[in-house]
Amino acid sequence: MKLFNKWAENPVIVSFAETSTPVWQIPYPAVTLCIETKAKQTKFNFTEYYHLYRNESTFANLTEEERNTFEDVSMVCDDHLAPTNGRETSMGNETIENLRRLSPDMNDIFLGCKWKDVPRNNCADVFYEVLTEEGFCYTFNSLGADELFRLENLHKDYNYMAFDHKNISWTLDGGYPPDSPLDSYPWRGSGYGAKAGLTFLLKAHAIDLDYLCKGPVQGFKILLHNPAELPRLSQQFFRAPLSQEVIVAVKPKMMTTSEGLRSYDPDRRQCYFPSERYLKYFKIYTQQNCEMECLANFTNARCGCVHFGMPHGPNMATCNSGKMACIKKSQMELVTVEMKSGMAGDDENDTLIGEAREVALRCKCLPACTSIEYEAETSQADYDWKSLFRAYKLPMNNDTVEEDALFARVFVFFKEAQFITSRRSELYGPTDFLANCGGLLGLFMGFSILSVVEIIYFLTLRLYYLLWKKKDSKINADLNNKRLA
């Protein structure tokens, strides 16, 4: 019985692959970065407007445009700065245009880029704009909007990322075709070490830094992620501080699943194959994409609107600063709703409305059966660009560099040329189950296939033989009696 329960409840075992996988067989990680300066001080002084907005006497003097702009910018600052008396909803495209107008653009952020040790004339050749919960960020090696999203189900007010029309041959489940060129998109690494990776030089201006919006730590947030996922830098990231050089050594983690598990129920194998789970807003199923879509639906059910950085449908309103507290609360509630639903007697104290609970319980965002993650090992040191300029006797004020400029340099590369893949496979298939049953019976009862043959023999041929022999003996006895008579 224990053997049957183990086969029925835990049919999957995770083990290491027999051979290592070269890094050129998987995509280079998508690299997304966001600057902590959400509004340039020279265009909109967020700190000044924060105090004007909070003061009753000066609040009345603000124009409607100034109030709306402050509320829009507060959406990408620390949560507690969003005014609770601000607008609950707004036109999403107006909020996006305000943020675009005030935030640093690509030319303000990037000074130079190199990919595989080849300098790029323009960083726009390898990075493009992406809209996240952190506002406008820039991503490298991510799939384009037409490859990542189901555009027919999304609203048309604004775009989350550029429409990329590269010839994409890679799939998460199947990888790269054997005949695909090395420079196919998404790009893949051709080796390991800094010369085979991505290097970019970032800049900011001291006059534009705002220490209220995102706190005392200035610089950039960076996330390494699967190219088929929309990044969430509000949840996961590492920092590239100003005046620092950051070295990022990448170790891939890949999980695959054997075809023998395809016939199992997803709950038993604890993963989804691509055709098993449909997402309304994403073409490619990953656990991250599923959780993003689930959070958007749950937030809409709970708050009546969604954050502008969440993919959503045309019938959903866009939240503004007056709903930021509700958005934050919804994120915490979604994490715990499944636990609450399984606790006896908890329903009496549950404040979730019925629709929101139903949305949360329908999520079930299991991992994809083929998944790729990237672990980052970081180290950093001081980046003293002024000493370098003085050493070369270069002027510090020119068309490219200003004296109040602050820089950060980042290297991203694979740490090793190969890595070990993990693999889900059957712990007990039907054949293994029967073999184990036979082995246990043989061990404890002396039972074997020969024992079955012997039982059949004694119940059939042996029994027939004994009956025939008895009948034959009776016939012979009758014949002998007749002769004697």
Tab-separated table of C-alpha atoms in Angstrom:
chain	number	residue	atom	x	y	z
A	1	MET	CA	0.000	0.000	0.000
A	2	LYS	CA	2.833	2.409	0.833
A	3	LEU	CA	4.445	1.648	-2.515
A	4	PHE	CA	1.175	2.384	-4.339
A	5	ASN	CA	0.681	5.670	-2.445
A	6	LYS	CA	4.201	6.753	-3.297
A	7	TRP	CA	3.609	5.962	-6.958
A	8	ALA	CA	0.235	7.736	-6.985
A	9	GLU	CA	1.210	10.865	-5.012
A	10	ASN	CA	4.911	11.415	-5.818
A	11	PRO	CA	5.596	10.080	-9.304
A	12	VAL	CA	8.305	12.674	-10.103
A	13	ILE	CA	11.976	12.745	-9.242
A	14	VAL	CA	14.302	15.672	-9.971
A	15	SER	CA	17.862	14.725	-10.825
A	16	PHE	CA	20.889	16.170	-12.585
A	17	ALA	CA	21.410	15.534	-16.278
A	18	GLU	CA	24.081	13.020	-17.247
A	19	THR	CA	25.992	15.539	-19.369
A	20	SER	CA	26.668	19.267	-19.086
A	21	THR	CA	25.024	21.855	-21.348
A	22	PRO	CA	27.136	24.494	-23.152
A	23	VAL	CA	25.960	28.063	-22.586
A	24	TRP	CA	25.574	28.700	-26.335
A	25	GLN	CA	22.576	26.358	-26.373
A	26	ILE	CA	20.480	28.755	-24.262
A	27	PRO	CA	19.697	32.478	-24.686
A	28	TYR	CA	21.885	35.088	-23.092
A	29	PRO	CA	19.943	36.512	-20.141
A	30	ALA	CA	17.691	39.460	-20.803
A	31	VAL	CA	19.166	42.431	-18.911
A	32	THR	CA	16.701	45.106	-17.794
A	33	LEU	CA	17.775	48.260	-15.966
A	34	CYS	CA	15.861	51.144	-14.414
A	35	ILE	CA	17.315	54.422	-13.217
A	36	GLU	CA	16.273	55.564	-9.738
A	37	THR	CA	15.777	59.125	-11.004
A	38	LYS	CA	12.122	59.026	-12.036
A	39	ALA	CA	11.789	62.740	-12.866
A	40	LYS	CA	14.699	65.000	-13.731
A	41	GLN	CA	14.914	67.761	-11.120
A	42	THR	CA	15.650	70.266	-13.857
A	43	LYS	CA	12.251	69.479	-15.403
A	44	PHE	CA	10.096	68.677	-12.353
A	45	ASN	CA	11.258	69.051	-8.756
A	46	PHE	CA	9.389	66.202	-7.088
A	47	THR	CA	10.654	67.061	-3.599
A	48	GLU	CA	9.444	70.644	-3.842
A	49	TYR	CA	6.024	69.628	-5.159
A	50	TYR	CA	5.716	66.969	-2.451
A	51	HIS	CA	5.797	69.671	0.249
A	52	LEU	CA	3.561	72.020	-1.741
A	53	TYR	CA	1.007	69.262	-2.215
A	54	ARG	CA	0.948	68.262	1.459
A	55	ASN	CA	0.610	71.814	2.764
A	56	GLU	CA	-3.036	72.936	2.839
A	57	SER	CA	-2.203	76.589	2.192
A	58	THR	CA	0.008	75.899	-0.837
A	59	PHE	CA	-2.058	72.986	-2.206
A	60	ALA	CA	-4.814	75.371	-3.325
A	61	ASN	CA	-2.290	77.368	-5.355
A	62	LEU	CA	-1.253	74.390	-7.441
A	63	THR	CA	-2.774	74.122	-10.882
A	64	GLU	CA	-4.636	70.975	-11.905
A	65	GLU	CA	-1.787	70.063	-14.248
A	66	GLU	CA	0.783	70.353	-11.432
A	67	ARG	CA	-1.328	68.196	-9.109
A	68	ASN	CA	-1.864	65.549	-11.768
A	69	THR	CA	1.825	65.514	-12.676
A	70	PHE	CA	2.855	65.063	-9.043
A	71	GLU	CA	0.341	62.239	-8.599
A	72	ASP	CA	1.568	60.541	-11.785
A	73	VAL	CA	5.227	60.689	-10.717
A	74	SER	CA	4.368	59.412	-7.224
A	75	MET	CA	3.167	56.178	-8.875
A	76	VAL	CA	6.797	55.192	-9.564
A	77	CYS	CA	8.250	56.500	-6.289
A	78	ASP	CA	8.190	54.749	-2.904
A	79	ASP	CA	4.663	53.573	-2.058
A	80	HIS	CA	4.213	55.725	1.032
A	81	LEU	CA	4.717	58.950	-0.950
A	82	ALA	CA	1.592	58.507	-3.077
A	83	PRO	CA	-1.103	60.913	-1.793
A	84	THR	CA	-4.167	59.035	-0.581
A	85	ASN	CA	-6.378	61.999	-1.550
A	86	GLY	CA	-5.142	61.897	-5.144
A	87	ARG	CA	-7.031	60.604	-8.155
A	88	GLU	CA	-8.104	56.976	-7.887
A	89	THR	CA	-8.058	56.414	-11.645
A	90	SER	CA	-6.721	58.323	-14.634
A	91	MET	CA	-6.230	58.018	-18.365
A	92	GLY	CA	-3.303	55.643	-18.686
A	93	ASN	CA	-1.902	57.281	-21.807
A	94	GLU	CA	-1.789	60.689	-20.073
A	95	THR	CA	0.125	59.252	-17.111
A	96	ILE	CA	2.567	57.544	-19.476
A	97	GLU	CA	3.162	60.724	-21.456
A	98	ASN	CA	3.842	62.677	-18.265
A	99	LEU	CA	6.401	60.112	-17.137
A	100	ARG	CA	8.020	59.976	-20.555
A	101	ARG	CA	8.327	63.762	-20.672
A	102	LEU	CA	10.006	64.003	-17.243
A	103	SER	CA	12.136	60.855	-16.976
A	104	PRO	CA	15.698	60.564	-18.339
A	105	ASP	CA	15.767	59.120	-21.867
A	106	MET	CA	18.240	56.668	-23.369
A	107	ASN	CA	20.738	59.378	-24.314
A	108	ASP	CA	20.672	60.673	-20.708
A	109	ILE	CA	21.397	57.193	-19.282
A	110	PHE	CA	23.779	55.381	-21.668
A	111	LEU	CA	27.235	56.601	-22.548
A	112	GLY	CA	28.481	53.447	-24.302
A	113	CYS	CA	27.794	49.732	-24.856
A	114	LYS	CA	29.785	46.688	-25.971
A	115	TRP	CA	28.392	43.260	-26.905
A	116	LYS	CA	30.914	40.427	-27.212
A	117	ASP	CA	33.725	43.002	-26.983
A	118	VAL	CA	32.441	44.890	-30.043
A	119	PRO	CA	31.605	48.562	-29.310
A	120	ARG	CA	28.206	49.768	-30.498
A	121	ASN	CA	27.812	53.159	-32.089
A	122	ASN	CA	24.463	53.545	-30.383
A	123	CYS	CA	23.155	51.658	-27.354
A	124	ALA	CA	19.730	51.701	-29.032
A	125	ASP	CA	21.122	48.901	-31.238
A	126	VAL	CA	20.997	46.495	-28.305
A	127	PHE	CA	18.727	48.132	-25.703
A	128	TYR	CA	15.142	49.248	-26.146
A	129	GLU	CA	12.489	50.818	-23.967
A	130	VAL	CA	10.176	48.761	-21.757
A	131	LEU	CA	7.408	49.969	-19.454
A	132	THR	CA	7.333	48.418	-15.969
A	133	GLU	CA	5.931	49.201	-12.537
A	134	GLU	CA	9.115	51.245	-12.043
A	135	GLY	CA	8.305	53.455	-15.015
A	136	PHE	CA	10.411	53.565	-18.166
A	137	CYS	CA	13.296	51.104	-18.163
A	138	TYR	CA	15.586	49.645	-20.838
A	139	THR	CA	16.029	46.002	-21.732
A	140	PHE	CA	18.563	43.915	-23.635
A	141	ASN	CA	17.743	40.607	-25.404
A	142	SER	CA	14.061	40.497	-24.428
A	143	LEU	CA	11.427	39.307	-26.881
A	144	GLY	CA	9.456	42.071	-28.570
A	145	ALA	CA	5.838	42.910	-27.839
A	146	ASP	CA	4.518	40.957	-30.827
A	147	GLU	CA	6.351	37.812	-29.643
A	148	LEU	CA	5.582	38.142	-25.936
A	149	PHE	CA	2.003	39.472	-25.739
A	150	ARG	CA	-1.376	38.524	-27.127
A	151	LEU	CA	-1.842	42.022	-28.478
A	152	GLU	CA	-5.452	41.384	-29.472
A	153	ASN	CA	-6.396	41.045	-25.774
A	154	LEU	CA	-4.473	44.090	-24.503
A	155	HIS	CA	-5.665	47.682	-24.367
A	156	LYS	CA	-4.535	50.063	-27.114
A	157	ASP	CA	-3.817	53.146	-24.964
A	158	TYR	CA	-0.029	52.682	-24.857
A	159	ASN	CA	2.660	50.077	-25.527
A	160	TYR	CA	4.682	48.164	-22.942
A	161	MET	CA	7.695	47.625	-25.183
A	162	ALA	CA	8.879	48.011	-28.749
A	163	PHE	CA	7.547	45.859	-31.552
A	164	ASP	CA	10.533	43.746	-32.465
A	165	HIS	CA	10.491	42.149	-35.897
A	166	LYS	CA	13.644	40.062	-35.614
A	167	ASN	CA	13.602	36.533	-37.016
A	168	ILE	CA	13.025	34.552	-33.812
A	169	SER	CA	13.650	30.820	-34.067
A	170	TRP	CA	14.014	30.048	-30.364
A	171	THR	CA	11.242	28.617	-28.183
A	172	LEU	CA	11.326	28.026	-24.446
A	173	ASP	CA	10.275	24.397	-24.803
A	174	GLY	CA	12.297	23.447	-27.874
A	175	GLY	CA	15.289	25.785	-27.671
A	176	TYR	CA	17.188	26.737	-30.828
A	177	PRO	CA	16.801	24.613	-33.996
A	178	PRO	CA	19.982	22.724	-34.934
A	179	ASP	CA	20.436	24.802	-38.106
A	180	SER	CA	19.890	28.234	-36.489
A	181	PRO	CA	22.843	30.655	-36.821
A	182	LEU	CA	24.833	31.724	-33.794
A	183	ASP	CA	23.618	35.329	-34.120
A	184	SER	CA	19.906	34.362	-34.089
A	185	TYR	CA	17.610	36.253	-31.734
A	186	PRO	CA	17.379	36.180	-28.780
A	187	TRP	CA	21.137	36.397	-28.825
A	188	ARG	CA	23.178	33.700	-27.149
A	189	GLY	CA	26.615	33.756	-25.633
A	190	SER	CA	29.544	32.271	-27.535
A	191	GLY	CA	31.667	31.589	-24.479
A	192	TYR	CA	32.373	32.754	-20.970
A	193	GLY	CA	34.238	35.644	-19.394
A	194	ALA	CA	34.026	39.407	-19.753
A	195	LYS	CA	35.147	39.487	-23.406
A	196	ALA	CA	32.187	37.298	-24.419
A	197	GLY	CA	29.579	39.292	-22.500
A	198	LEU	CA	27.764	42.611	-22.295
A	199	THR	CA	29.340	45.840	-21.055
A	200	PHE	CA	27.584	49.172	-20.653
A	201	LEU	CA	28.523	52.514	-19.167
A	202	LEU	CA	25.714	54.389	-17.396
A	203	LYS	CA	25.535	58.017	-16.366
A	204	ALA	CA	23.461	60.390	-14.275
A	205	HIS	CA	23.710	64.055	-13.341
A	206	ALA	CA	23.985	65.217	-9.753
A	207	ILE	CA	21.629	68.115	-10.433
A	208	ASP	CA	18.838	65.714	-11.435
A	209	LEU	CA	19.026	63.345	-8.444
A	210	ASP	CA	16.006	63.271	-6.148
A	211	TYR	CA	16.534	61.801	-2.689
A	212	LEU	CA	12.867	61.793	-1.697
A	213	CYS	CA	11.253	59.818	-4.519
A	214	LYS	CA	13.395	56.642	-4.178
A	215	GLY	CA	15.303	57.306	-0.977
A	216	PRO	CA	18.988	57.776	-0.232
A	217	VAL	CA	20.317	55.025	-2.540
A	218	GLN	CA	20.808	56.433	-6.045
A	219	GLY	CA	21.904	54.650	-9.186
A	220	PHE	CA	20.278	51.843	-11.139
A	221	LYS	CA	18.272	48.669	-10.547
A	222	ILE	CA	19.204	45.695	-12.739
A	223	LEU	CA	17.450	42.354	-13.288
A	224	LEU	CA	18.563	39.277	-15.235
A	225	HIS	CA	15.605	37.286	-16.502
A	226	ASN	CA	14.258	34.906	-19.111
A	227	PRO	CA	13.867	36.715	-22.492
A	228	ALA	CA	10.257	35.436	-22.618
A	229	GLU	CA	9.242	37.206	-19.382
A	230	LEU	CA	8.114	40.743	-18.603
A	231	PRO	CA	10.472	42.015	-15.860
A	232	ARG	CA	9.245	43.147	-12.430
A	233	LEU	CA	12.038	45.247	-10.970
A	234	SER	CA	9.812	46.324	-8.111
A	235	GLN	CA	10.246	42.803	-6.658
A	236	GLN	CA	13.625	41.434	-7.790
A	237	PHE	CA	16.825	43.289	-8.666
A	238	PHE	CA	20.402	44.057	-7.728
A	239	ARG	CA	21.905	47.534	-7.688
A	240	ALA	CA	24.496	49.319	-9.771
A	241	PRO	CA	25.381	52.306	-7.533
A	242	LEU	CA	26.777	55.526	-8.953
A	243	SER	CA	30.572	55.862	-9.086
A	244	GLN	CA	30.907	52.067	-8.925
A	245	GLU	CA	31.911	49.324	-11.338
A	246	VAL	CA	29.765	46.191	-10.989
A	247	ILE	CA	30.890	42.747	-12.171
A	248	VAL	CA	28.033	40.264	-12.739
A	249	ALA	CA	29.025	36.614	-13.197
A	250	VAL	CA	26.004	34.652	-14.433
A	251	LYS	CA	25.193	31.021	-13.627
A	252	PRO	CA	22.210	29.599	-15.555
A	253	LYS	CA	19.680	27.288	-13.938
A	254	MET	CA	17.621	25.196	-16.344
A	255	MET	CA	14.902	22.641	-15.628
A	256	THR	CA	13.585	20.241	-18.264
A	257	THR	CA	10.898	17.541	-18.091
A	258	SER	CA	10.868	14.091	-19.700
A	259	GLU	CA	8.175	13.211	-22.234
A	260	GLY	CA	7.180	10.291	-20.022
A	261	LEU	CA	5.550	12.801	-17.632
A	262	ARG	CA	3.360	14.435	-20.289
A	263	SER	CA	0.516	11.987	-19.620
A	264	TYR	CA	0.471	12.895	-15.919
A	265	ASP	CA	-1.831	15.529	-14.474
A	266	PRO	CA	-0.032	18.918	-14.022
A	267	ASP	CA	-0.775	18.853	-10.284
A	268	ARG	CA	1.029	15.519	-9.967
A	269	ARG	CA	4.103	16.538	-11.953
A	270	GLN	CA	3.965	20.147	-10.605
A	271	CYS	CA	4.537	21.928	-13.920
A	272	TYR	CA	2.758	22.938	-17.130
A	273	PHE	CA	3.719	22.050	-20.681
A	274	PRO	CA	3.204	24.980	-23.117
A	275	SER	CA	-0.113	23.707	-24.501
A	276	GLU	CA	-1.655	23.035	-21.079
A	277	ARG	CA	-2.059	26.545	-19.673
A	278	TYR	CA	-3.477	29.465	-21.605
A	279	LEU	CA	-2.627	33.023	-20.582
A	280	LYS	CA	-4.864	35.822	-21.800
A	281	TYR	CA	-2.179	38.496	-22.118
A	282	PHE	CA	0.986	36.446	-22.769
A	283	LYS	CA	1.785	34.095	-25.626
A	284	ILE	CA	4.417	32.205	-23.661
A	285	TYR	CA	3.636	30.501	-20.377
A	286	THR	CA	6.131	30.978	-17.557
A	287	GLN	CA	5.453	31.105	-13.849
A	288	GLN	CA	6.471	34.787	-13.779
A	289	ASN	CA	4.099	35.719	-16.625
A	290	CYS	CA	1.268	33.778	-14.993
A	291	GLU	CA	1.798	35.534	-11.668
A	292	MET	CA	1.876	38.935	-13.406
A	293	GLU	CA	-1.421	38.250	-15.175
A	294	CYS	CA	-2.967	36.846	-12.010
A	295	LEU	CA	-1.914	39.926	-10.025
A	296	ALA	CA	-3.460	42.226	-12.642
A	297	ASN	CA	-6.769	40.344	-12.538
A	298	PHE	CA	-6.765	40.167	-8.742
A	299	THR	CA	-5.922	43.874	-8.363
A	300	ASN	CA	-8.716	44.782	-10.759
A	301	ALA	CA	-11.195	42.647	-8.797
A	302	ARG	CA	-10.000	44.082	-5.485
A	303	CYS	CA	-9.445	47.752	-6.381
A	304	GLY	CA	-11.470	48.286	-9.547
A	305	CYS	CA	-8.337	49.248	-11.508
A	306	VAL	CA	-4.763	48.095	-12.232
A	307	HIS	CA	-1.290	49.634	-12.149
A	308	PHE	CA	-0.260	51.065	-15.525
A	309	GLY	CA	2.790	48.749	-15.544
A	310	MET	CA	0.639	45.591	-15.493
A	311	PRO	CA	-0.605	44.184	-18.824
A	312	HIS	CA	-4.396	44.436	-18.832
A	313	GLY	CA	-7.440	44.417	-21.057
A	314	PRO	CA	-9.355	47.334	-22.582
A	315	ASN	CA	-12.148	47.165	-20.008
A	316	MET	CA	-9.868	47.704	-16.998
A	317	ALA	CA	-9.310	51.197	-15.558
A	318	THR	CA	-5.806	52.492	-14.774
A	319	CYS	CA	-5.114	53.228	-11.104
A	320	ASN	CA	-3.544	56.427	-9.896
A	321	SER	CA	-2.064	57.587	-6.577
A	322	GLY	CA	-5.344	57.373	-4.638
A	323	LYS	CA	-5.354	53.599	-5.169
A	324	MET	CA	-1.693	52.874	-4.441
A	325	ALA	CA	-2.509	51.659	-0.921
A	326	CYS	CA	-5.056	49.238	-2.381
A	327	ILE	CA	-2.555	47.997	-4.984
A	328	LYS	CA	0.050	47.337	-2.298
A	329	LYS	CA	-2.491	45.572	-0.093
A	330	SER	CA	-3.649	43.418	-3.020
A	331	GLN	CA	-0.114	42.182	-3.635
A	332	MET	CA	0.135	40.975	-0.036
A	333	GLU	CA	-3.355	39.452	-0.051
A	334	LEU	CA	-2.682	37.457	-3.207
A	335	VAL	CA	0.360	35.837	-1.600
A	336	THR	CA	-1.646	34.604	1.392
A	337	VAL	CA	-5.113	33.914	-0.056
A	338	GLU	CA	-4.470	30.236	-0.812
A	339	MET	CA	-3.108	29.679	2.683
A	340	LYS	CA	-6.161	31.397	4.188
A	341	SER	CA	-8.587	29.307	2.144
A	342	GLY	CA	-7.070	26.112	3.549
A	343	MET	CA	-7.347	27.150	7.202
A	344	ALA	CA	-10.382	25.875	9.078
A	345	GLY	CA	-12.647	28.612	10.416
A	346	ASP	CA	-10.728	31.358	8.655
A	347	ASP	CA	-13.606	32.407	6.397
A	348	GLU	CA	-15.264	34.353	9.220
A	349	ASN	CA	-12.335	36.770	9.417
A	350	ASP	CA	-11.673	36.913	5.665
A	351	THR	CA	-12.277	40.359	4.195
A	352	LEU	CA	-11.759	39.342	0.559
A	353	ILE	CA	-14.764	39.836	-1.659
A	354	GLY	CA	-16.049	36.815	-3.555
A	355	GLU	CA	-14.834	37.800	-7.031
A	356	ALA	CA	-11.311	38.559	-5.816
A	357	ARG	CA	-11.135	35.220	-3.982
A	358	GLU	CA	-12.269	33.342	-7.075
A	359	VAL	CA	-9.647	35.105	-9.195
A	360	ALA	CA	-6.901	34.229	-6.718
A	361	LEU	CA	-7.892	30.579	-6.451
A	362	ARG	CA	-7.942	30.204	-10.231
A	363	CYS	CA	-4.300	31.288	-10.548
A	364	LYS	CA	-2.416	28.041	-9.786
A	365	CYS	CA	0.770	29.380	-11.350
A	366	LEU	CA	2.912	26.250	-11.409
A	367	PRO	CA	6.390	26.428	-12.974
A	368	ALA	CA	6.747	25.782	-16.694
A	369	CYS	CA	8.011	22.276	-17.448
A	370	THR	CA	10.966	23.887	-19.214
A	371	SER	CA	12.280	26.901	-17.335
A	372	ILE	CA	15.436	29.008	-17.390
A	373	GLU	CA	16.672	31.237	-14.591
A	374	TYR	CA	19.886	33.188	-14.188
A	375	GLU	CA	21.730	33.550	-10.890
A	376	ALA	CA	23.962	36.599	-10.536
A	377	GLU	CA	27.154	36.746	-8.496
A	378	THR	CA	28.106	40.397	-8.122
A	379	SER	CA	31.159	42.284	-6.959
A	380	GLN	CA	31.955	45.985	-7.198
A	381	ALA	CA	34.676	48.563	-6.804
A	382	ASP	CA	35.060	52.341	-7.029
A	383	TYR	CA	34.857	53.829	-10.521
A	384	ASP	CA	36.892	57.056	-10.392
A	385	TRP	CA	36.370	58.504	-13.867
A	386	LYS	CA	37.758	61.930	-12.928
A	387	SER	CA	41.151	60.453	-12.034
A	388	LEU	CA	41.127	58.626	-15.369
A	389	PHE	CA	40.406	61.873	-17.246
A	390	ARG	CA	43.169	63.636	-15.348
A	391	ALA	CA	45.580	60.822	-16.189
A	392	TYR	CA	44.800	61.218	-19.911
A	393	LYS	CA	44.735	65.037	-19.515
A	394	LEU	CA	41.224	65.172	-20.957
A	395	PRO	CA	38.805	68.055	-20.311
A	396	MET	CA	35.953	67.242	-17.928
A	397	ASN	CA	33.520	69.606	-19.609
A	398	ASN	CA	32.792	68.695	-23.224
A	399	ASP	CA	29.901	67.713	-25.448
A	400	THR	CA	29.772	64.173	-24.002
A	401	VAL	CA	30.725	64.536	-20.342
A	402	GLU	CA	29.822	67.257	-17.833
A	403	GLU	CA	31.694	67.848	-14.600
A	404	ASP	CA	28.650	66.982	-12.440
A	405	ALA	CA	28.229	63.658	-14.245
A	406	LEU	CA	28.207	60.436	-12.222
A	407	PHE	CA	28.998	57.095	-13.847
A	408	ALA	CA	28.487	53.391	-13.264
A	409	ARG	CA	30.006	50.624	-15.383
A	410	VAL	CA	28.522	47.120	-15.566
A	411	PHE	CA	29.977	43.870	-16.940
A	412	VAL	CA	27.611	40.910	-17.445
A	413	PHE	CA	29.021	37.541	-18.561
A	414	PHE	CA	28.677	33.787	-18.098
A	415	LYS	CA	30.860	32.475	-15.307
A	416	GLU	CA	31.512	29.078	-16.917
A	417	ALA	CA	31.314	27.575	-20.389
A	418	GLN	CA	28.951	24.762	-19.324
A	419	PHE	CA	26.355	24.155	-16.659
A	420	ILE	CA	24.436	21.159	-15.308
A	421	THR	CA	20.743	20.994	-16.168
A	422	SER	CA	18.143	19.578	-13.759
A	423	ARG	CA	15.523	17.190	-15.096
A	424	ARG	CA	12.099	15.990	-13.963
A	425	SER	CA	11.458	12.347	-14.768
A	426	GLU	CA	9.286	9.468	-13.613
A	427	LEU	CA	10.120	8.057	-10.215
A	428	TYR	CA	7.810	5.068	-10.814
A	429	GLY	CA	6.321	4.341	-14.212
A	430	PRO	CA	3.744	1.528	-14.578
A	431	THR	CA	6.495	-0.970	-15.473
A	432	ASP	CA	8.654	0.146	-12.533
A	433	PHE	CA	5.651	-0.110	-10.221
A	434	LEU	CA	4.912	-3.715	-11.270
A	435	ALA	CA	8.606	-4.631	-11.029
A	436	ASN	CA	8.797	-3.206	-7.516
A	437	CYS	CA	5.620	-5.045	-6.513
A	438	GLY	CA	7.055	-8.313	-7.836
A	439	GLY	CA	10.339	-7.684	-6.062
A	440	LEU	CA	8.621	-7.069	-2.703
A	441	LEU	CA	6.410	-10.120	-3.028
A	442	GLY	CA	9.431	-12.229	-3.929
A	443	LEU	CA	11.374	-10.858	-0.953
A	444	PHE	CA	8.696	-11.348	1.701
A	445	MET	CA	6.757	-14.375	0.333
A	446	GLY	CA	9.248	-16.206	-1.835
A	447	PHE	CA	6.916	-15.291	-4.673
A	448	SER	CA	8.067	-15.303	-8.300
A	449	ILE	CA	6.799	-15.929	-11.846
A	450	LEU	CA	7.679	-19.641	-11.418
A	451	SER	CA	5.401	-19.656	-8.414
A	452	VAL	CA	2.557	-18.421	-10.611
A	453	VAL	CA	3.303	-21.174	-13.167
A	454	GLU	CA	3.289	-23.785	-10.413
A	455	ILE	CA	-0.046	-22.535	-9.070
A	456	ILE	CA	-1.578	-22.652	-12.558
A	457	TYR	CA	-0.124	-26.121	-13.052
A	458	PHE	CA	-1.548	-27.510	-9.809
A	459	LEU	CA	-4.948	-25.867	-10.419
A	460	THR	CA	-5.280	-27.083	-14.018
A	461	LEU	CA	-3.015	-29.782	-15.468
A	462	ARG	CA	-2.242	-31.496	-12.184
A	463	LEU	CA	-5.875	-31.516	-11.159
A	464	TYR	CA	-6.910	-32.846	-14.583
A	465	TYR	CA	-4.219	-35.504	-14.380
A	466	LEU	CA	-5.335	-36.667	-10.943
A	467	LEU	CA	-9.000	-36.814	-12.014
A	468	TRP	CA	-8.085	-38.686	-15.189
A	469	LYS	CA	-5.904	-41.119	-13.251
A	470	LYS	CA	-8.685	-41.766	-10.730
A	471	LYS	CA	-11.198	-42.334	-13.537
A	472	ASP	CA	-8.753	-44.623	-15.355
A	473	SER	CA	-8.146	-46.640	-12.164
A	474	LYS	CA	-11.885	-47.094	-11.721
A	475	ILE	CA	-12.288	-48.322	-15.313
A	476	ASN	CA	-9.434	-50.806	-14.881
A	477	ALA	CA	-10.925	-52.037	-11.603
A	478	ASP	CA	-14.305	-52.616	-13.297
A	479	LEU	CA	-12.641	-54.570	-16.137
A	480	ASN	CA	-10.758	-56.754	-13.684
A	481	ASN	CA	-13.969	-57.483	-11.758
A	482	LYS	CA	-15.745	-58.558	-14.959
A	483	ARG	CA	-12.899	-60.913	-15.874
A	484	LEU	CA	-12.957	-62.525	-12.470
A	485	ALA	CA	-16.688	-62.966	-12.712
